[in-house]
Backbone as a ProteinNet text record, in pm:
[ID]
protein_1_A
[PRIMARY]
XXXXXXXXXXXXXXXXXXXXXXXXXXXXXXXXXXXXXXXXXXXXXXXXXXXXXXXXXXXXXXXXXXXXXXXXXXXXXXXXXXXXXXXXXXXXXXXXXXXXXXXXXXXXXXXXXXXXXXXXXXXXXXXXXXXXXXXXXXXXXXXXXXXXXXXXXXXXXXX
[TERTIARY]
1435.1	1292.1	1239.2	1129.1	1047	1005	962.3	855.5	700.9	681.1	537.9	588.5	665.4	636.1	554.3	490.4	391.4	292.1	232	114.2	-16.8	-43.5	-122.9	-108.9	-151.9	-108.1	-108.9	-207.6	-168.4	-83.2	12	157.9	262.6	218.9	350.6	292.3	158	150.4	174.9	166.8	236.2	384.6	417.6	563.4	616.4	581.6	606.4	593.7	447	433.7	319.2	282.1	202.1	40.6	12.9	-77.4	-182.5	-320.9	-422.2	-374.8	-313.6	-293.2	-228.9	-96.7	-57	-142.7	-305.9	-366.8	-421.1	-453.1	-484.2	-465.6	-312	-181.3	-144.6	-166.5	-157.6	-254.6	-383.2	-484	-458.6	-468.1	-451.4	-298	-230.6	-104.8	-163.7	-240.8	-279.9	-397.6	-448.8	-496.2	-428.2	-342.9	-242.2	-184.2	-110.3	-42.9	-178	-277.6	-352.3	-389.2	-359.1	-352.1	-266.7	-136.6	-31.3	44.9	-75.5	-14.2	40.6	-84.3	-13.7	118.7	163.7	247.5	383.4	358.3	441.3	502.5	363.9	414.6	442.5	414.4	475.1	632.2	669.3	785.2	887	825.3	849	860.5	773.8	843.1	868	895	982.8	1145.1	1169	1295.4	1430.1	1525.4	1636.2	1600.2	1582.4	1620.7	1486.4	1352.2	1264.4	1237.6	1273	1271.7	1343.5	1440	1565	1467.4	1559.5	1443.4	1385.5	1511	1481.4	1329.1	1261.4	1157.5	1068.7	1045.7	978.8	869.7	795.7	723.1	621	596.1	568.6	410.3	355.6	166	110.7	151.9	138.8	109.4	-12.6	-53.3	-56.3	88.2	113.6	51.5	-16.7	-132.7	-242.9	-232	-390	-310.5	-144.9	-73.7	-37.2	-30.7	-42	-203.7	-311.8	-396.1	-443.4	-412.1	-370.2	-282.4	-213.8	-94.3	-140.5	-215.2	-239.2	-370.1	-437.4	-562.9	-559.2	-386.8	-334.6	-265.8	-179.8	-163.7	-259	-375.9	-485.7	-544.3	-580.8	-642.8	-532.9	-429.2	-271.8	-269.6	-294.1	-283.8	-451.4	-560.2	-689.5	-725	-699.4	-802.1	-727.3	-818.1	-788.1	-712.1	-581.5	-490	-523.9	-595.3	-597.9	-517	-601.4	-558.2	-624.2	-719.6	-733.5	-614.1	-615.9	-497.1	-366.4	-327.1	-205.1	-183.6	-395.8	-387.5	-329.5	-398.6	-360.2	-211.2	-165.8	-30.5	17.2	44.5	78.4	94.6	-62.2	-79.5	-61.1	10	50.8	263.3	245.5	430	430	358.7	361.8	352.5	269.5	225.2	373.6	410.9	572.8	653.3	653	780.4	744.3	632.2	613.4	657.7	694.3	712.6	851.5	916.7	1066.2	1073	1021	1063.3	1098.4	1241.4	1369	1310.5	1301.7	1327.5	1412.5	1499.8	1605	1525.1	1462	1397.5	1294.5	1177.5	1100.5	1082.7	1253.2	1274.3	1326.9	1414.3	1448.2	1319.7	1218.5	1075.5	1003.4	1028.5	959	1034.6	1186.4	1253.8	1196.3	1225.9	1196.4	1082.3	957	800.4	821.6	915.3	914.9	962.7	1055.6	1134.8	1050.5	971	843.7	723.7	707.7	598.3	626.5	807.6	805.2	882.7	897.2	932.3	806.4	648.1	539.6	494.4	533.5	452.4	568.2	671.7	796.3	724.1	635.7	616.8	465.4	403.4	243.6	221.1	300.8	325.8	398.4	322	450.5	481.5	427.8	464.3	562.3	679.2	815.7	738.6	688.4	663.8	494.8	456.8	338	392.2	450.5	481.2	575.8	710.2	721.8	687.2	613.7	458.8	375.4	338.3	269.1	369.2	553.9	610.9	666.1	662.5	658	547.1	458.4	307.9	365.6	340	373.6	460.5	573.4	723.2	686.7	590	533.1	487.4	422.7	296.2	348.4	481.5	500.9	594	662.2	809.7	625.5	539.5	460	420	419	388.8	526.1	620.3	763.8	741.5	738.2	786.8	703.1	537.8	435	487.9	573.4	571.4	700.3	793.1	927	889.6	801	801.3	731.4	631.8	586.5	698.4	817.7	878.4	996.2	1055.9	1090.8	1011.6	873.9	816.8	817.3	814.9	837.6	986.9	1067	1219.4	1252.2	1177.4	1215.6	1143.3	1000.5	980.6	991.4
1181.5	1179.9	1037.5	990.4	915.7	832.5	749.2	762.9	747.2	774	814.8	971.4	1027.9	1167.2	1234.6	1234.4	1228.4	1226.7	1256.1	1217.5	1208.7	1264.3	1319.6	1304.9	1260	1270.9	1418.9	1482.8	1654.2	1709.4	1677	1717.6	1681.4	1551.2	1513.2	1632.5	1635.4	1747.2	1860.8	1927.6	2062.3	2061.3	1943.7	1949.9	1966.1	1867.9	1866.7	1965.4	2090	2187.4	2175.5	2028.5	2008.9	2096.8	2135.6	2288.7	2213.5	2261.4	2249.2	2289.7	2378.7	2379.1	2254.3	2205.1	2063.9	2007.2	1958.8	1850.6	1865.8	2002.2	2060.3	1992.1	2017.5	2028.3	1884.3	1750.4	1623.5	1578.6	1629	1574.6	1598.1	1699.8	1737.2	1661.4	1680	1537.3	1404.6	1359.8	1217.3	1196.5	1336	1345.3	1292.3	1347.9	1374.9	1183.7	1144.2	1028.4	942.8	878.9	819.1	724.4	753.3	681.1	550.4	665.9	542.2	495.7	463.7	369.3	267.6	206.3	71.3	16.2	152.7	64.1	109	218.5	253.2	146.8	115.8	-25.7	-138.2	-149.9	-264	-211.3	-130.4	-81.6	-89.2	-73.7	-105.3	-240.9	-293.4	-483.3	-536.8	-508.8	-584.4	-480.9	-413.4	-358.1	-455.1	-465.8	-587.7	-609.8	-495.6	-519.8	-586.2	-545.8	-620.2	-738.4	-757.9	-901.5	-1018.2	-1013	-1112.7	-1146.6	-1283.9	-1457.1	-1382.8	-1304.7	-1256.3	-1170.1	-1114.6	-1001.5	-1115.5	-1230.9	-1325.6	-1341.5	-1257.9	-1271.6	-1387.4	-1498.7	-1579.1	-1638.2	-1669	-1599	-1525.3	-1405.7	-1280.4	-1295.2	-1246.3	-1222.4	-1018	-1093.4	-922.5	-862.5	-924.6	-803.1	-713.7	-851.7	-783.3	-646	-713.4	-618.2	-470.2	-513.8	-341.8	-279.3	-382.7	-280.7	-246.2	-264.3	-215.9	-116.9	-137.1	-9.7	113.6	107.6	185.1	215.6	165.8	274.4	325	258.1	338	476.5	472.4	618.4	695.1	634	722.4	803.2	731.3	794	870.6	847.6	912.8	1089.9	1033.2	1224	1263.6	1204.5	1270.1	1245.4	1199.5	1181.2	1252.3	1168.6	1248.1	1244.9	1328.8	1260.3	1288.8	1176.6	1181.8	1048.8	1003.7	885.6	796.4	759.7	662.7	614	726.6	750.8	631.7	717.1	681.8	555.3	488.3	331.5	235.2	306	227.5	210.8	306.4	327.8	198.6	272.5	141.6	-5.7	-27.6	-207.7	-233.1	-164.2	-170.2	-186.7	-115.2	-107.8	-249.4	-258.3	-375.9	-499.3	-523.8	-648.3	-651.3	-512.1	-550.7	-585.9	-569.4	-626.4	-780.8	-818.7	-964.6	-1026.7	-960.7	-1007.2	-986.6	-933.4	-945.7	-852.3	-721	-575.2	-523.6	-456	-414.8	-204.5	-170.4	-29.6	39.9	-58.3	-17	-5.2	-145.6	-140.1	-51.8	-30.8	59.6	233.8	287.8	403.1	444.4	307.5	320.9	309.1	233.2	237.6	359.7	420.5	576.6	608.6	677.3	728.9	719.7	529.7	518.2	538.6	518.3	629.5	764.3	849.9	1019.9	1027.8	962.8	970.7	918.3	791.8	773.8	864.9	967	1036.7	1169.3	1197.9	1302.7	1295.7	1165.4	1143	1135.3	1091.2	1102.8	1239.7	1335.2	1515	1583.1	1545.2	1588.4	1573.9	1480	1429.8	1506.3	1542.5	1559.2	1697.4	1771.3	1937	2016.2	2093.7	2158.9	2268.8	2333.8	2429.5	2393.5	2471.5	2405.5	2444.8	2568.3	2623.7	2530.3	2482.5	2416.6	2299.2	2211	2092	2117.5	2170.5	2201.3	2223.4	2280.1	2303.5	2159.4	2104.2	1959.7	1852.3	1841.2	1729	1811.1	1944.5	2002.2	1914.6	1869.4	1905.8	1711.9	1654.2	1522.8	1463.4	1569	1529.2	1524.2	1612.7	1636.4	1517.7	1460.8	1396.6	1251.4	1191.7	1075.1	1122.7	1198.2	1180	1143.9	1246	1228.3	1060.7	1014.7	874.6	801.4	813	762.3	761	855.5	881	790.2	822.8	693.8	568.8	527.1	407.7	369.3	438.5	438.7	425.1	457	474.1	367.5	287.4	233.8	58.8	53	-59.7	10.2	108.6	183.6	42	61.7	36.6	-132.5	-205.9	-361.8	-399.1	-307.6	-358.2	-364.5	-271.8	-226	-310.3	-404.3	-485.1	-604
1165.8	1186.5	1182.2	1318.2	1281.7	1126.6	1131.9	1006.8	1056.2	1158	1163.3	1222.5	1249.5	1260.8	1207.5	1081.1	1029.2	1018	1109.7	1166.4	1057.3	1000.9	870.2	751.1	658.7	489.9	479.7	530.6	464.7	538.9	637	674.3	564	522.4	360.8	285.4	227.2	170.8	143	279.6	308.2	329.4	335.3	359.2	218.9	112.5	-52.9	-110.4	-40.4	-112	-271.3	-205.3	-318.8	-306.6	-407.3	-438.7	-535.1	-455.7	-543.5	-750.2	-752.6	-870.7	-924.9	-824.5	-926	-887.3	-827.5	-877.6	-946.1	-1009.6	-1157.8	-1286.6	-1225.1	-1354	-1396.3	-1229.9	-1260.6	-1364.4	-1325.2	-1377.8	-1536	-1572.5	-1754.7	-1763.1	-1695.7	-1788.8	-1781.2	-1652.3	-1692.9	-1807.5	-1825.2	-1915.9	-2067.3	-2005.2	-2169	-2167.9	-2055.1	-2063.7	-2040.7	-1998.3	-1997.7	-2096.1	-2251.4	-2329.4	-2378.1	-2322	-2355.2	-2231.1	-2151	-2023.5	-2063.3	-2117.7	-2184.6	-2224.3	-2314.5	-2375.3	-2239	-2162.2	-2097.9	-2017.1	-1969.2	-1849.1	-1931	-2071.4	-2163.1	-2200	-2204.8	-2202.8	-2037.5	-1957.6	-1832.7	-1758.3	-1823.7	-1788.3	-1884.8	-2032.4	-2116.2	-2114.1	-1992.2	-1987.5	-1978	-2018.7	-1932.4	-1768	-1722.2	-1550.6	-1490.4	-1563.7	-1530.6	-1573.8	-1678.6	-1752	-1688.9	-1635.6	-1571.9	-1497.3	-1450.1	-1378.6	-1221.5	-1190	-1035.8	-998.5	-1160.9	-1129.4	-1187.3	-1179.1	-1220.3	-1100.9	-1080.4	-933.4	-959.5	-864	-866	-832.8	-918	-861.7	-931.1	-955.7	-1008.4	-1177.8	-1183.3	-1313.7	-1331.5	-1454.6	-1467.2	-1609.2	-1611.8	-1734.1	-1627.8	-1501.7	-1376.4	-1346.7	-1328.6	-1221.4	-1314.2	-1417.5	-1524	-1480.8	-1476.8	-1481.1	-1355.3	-1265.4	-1143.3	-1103.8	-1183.2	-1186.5	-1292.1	-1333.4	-1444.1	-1371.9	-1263.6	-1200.3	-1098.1	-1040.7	-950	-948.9	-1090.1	-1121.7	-1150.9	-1220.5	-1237.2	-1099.4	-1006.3	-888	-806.1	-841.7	-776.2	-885.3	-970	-1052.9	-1056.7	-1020	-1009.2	-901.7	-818.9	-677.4	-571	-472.5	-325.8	-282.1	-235.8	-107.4	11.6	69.5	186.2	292.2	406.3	501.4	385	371.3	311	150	124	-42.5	83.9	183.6	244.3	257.4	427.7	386.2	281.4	136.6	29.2	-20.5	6.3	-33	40.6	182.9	275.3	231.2	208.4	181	65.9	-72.4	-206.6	-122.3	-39.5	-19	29.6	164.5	214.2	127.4	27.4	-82.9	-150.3	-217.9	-305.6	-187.4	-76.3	19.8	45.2	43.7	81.5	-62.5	-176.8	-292.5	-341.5	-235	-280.2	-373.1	-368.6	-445.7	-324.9	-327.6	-211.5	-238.6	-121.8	-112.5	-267.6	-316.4	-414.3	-513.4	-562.6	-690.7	-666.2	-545.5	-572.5	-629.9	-541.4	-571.2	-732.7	-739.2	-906.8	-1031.9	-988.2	-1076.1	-1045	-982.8	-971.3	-1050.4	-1052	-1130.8	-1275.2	-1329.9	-1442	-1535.4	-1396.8	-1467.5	-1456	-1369.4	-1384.1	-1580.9	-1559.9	-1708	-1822.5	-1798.7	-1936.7	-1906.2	-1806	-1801.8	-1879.4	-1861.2	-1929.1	-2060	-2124.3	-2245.3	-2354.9	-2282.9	-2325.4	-2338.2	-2277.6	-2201.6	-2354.3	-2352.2	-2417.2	-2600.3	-2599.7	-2725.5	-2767.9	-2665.4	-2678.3	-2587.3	-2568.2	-2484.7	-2581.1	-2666.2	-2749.2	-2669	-2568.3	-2488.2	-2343.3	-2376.3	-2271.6	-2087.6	-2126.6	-1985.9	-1914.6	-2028.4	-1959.9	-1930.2	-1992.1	-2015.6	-1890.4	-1799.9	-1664.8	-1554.7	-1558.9	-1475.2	-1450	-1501	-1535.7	-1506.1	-1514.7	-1450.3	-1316.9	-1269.7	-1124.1	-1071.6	-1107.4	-1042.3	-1015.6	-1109.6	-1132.9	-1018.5	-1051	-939.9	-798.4	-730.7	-628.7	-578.9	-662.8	-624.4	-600.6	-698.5	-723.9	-621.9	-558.8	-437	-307	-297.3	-212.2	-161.1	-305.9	-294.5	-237	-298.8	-285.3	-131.5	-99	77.8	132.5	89.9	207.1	190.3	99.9	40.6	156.2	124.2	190.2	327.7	431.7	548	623.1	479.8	491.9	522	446.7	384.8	511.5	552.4	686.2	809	792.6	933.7	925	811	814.9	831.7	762.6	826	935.4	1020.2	1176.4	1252.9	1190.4	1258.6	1216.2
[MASK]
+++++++++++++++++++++++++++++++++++++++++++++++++++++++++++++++++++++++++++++++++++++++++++++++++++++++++++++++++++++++++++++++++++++++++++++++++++++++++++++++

């Protein structure tokens, strides 16, 4: 497939299967994780792999770039997905590729927020079947993103 086959953000949508209920279900976990963004993404760039000279992005003030990242997940588990959600996506993929973050590292930093989103839900969900429901809903939403992102960093390699 293309990567604009796509024509639509609500074709990724319907394709993911993502359901008014998980933007429900996102919302009350970012509810729940919202607090401890902070230390999440402080846990996330004082990691070894982010720490080394190579993730030393150059310019970049990364306290701005946490809180940027931290109102980007916000509007990613409460807001709209629409074209405009997508635009943004786009010119966030495009900015880490002019910055020397590789397709590799991007898909592996999703991974590593699925895993601090549900090591946080794991700690503050005492219910197993809600607390599943809520990283279903989550998982949806962050591959949804993964993919615009991917098709996006797809369409600068190819040109």
């Amino acid at each position: 497939m293309q990567a604009e086959y796509w024509a639509k953000v609500h074709d990724l949508v319907d394709f993911i299967e993502v359901s008014r209920q998980d933007m429900v279900n996102t919302a009350e976990a970012w509810g729940i994780l919202a607090p401890h963004m902070r230390m999440v993404l402080d846990d996330f760039y004082s990691n070894r792999i982010m720490s080394e000279e190579r993730w030393k992005l150059k310019g970049i003030d990364i306290g701005q770039l946490k809180g940027k990242q931290l109102s980007y997940w916000g509007k990613l588990f409460t807001g709209v997905i629409d074209d405009v959600y997508r635009t943004q996506v786009r010119s966030i993929a495009v900015e880490h590729h002019r910055h020397g973050v590789t397709m590799t590292d991007y898909i592996a930093s999703y991974g590593w927020f699925l895993n601090a989103f549900e090591q946080v839900l794991v700690a503050e969900v005492g219910c197993a079947a809600r607390r599943a429901e809520m990283m279903a809903a989550l998982r949806r939403l962050v591959f949804l993103d993964m993919t615009i992102a991917a098709s996006s960093y797809y369409i600068v390699y190819v040109d």
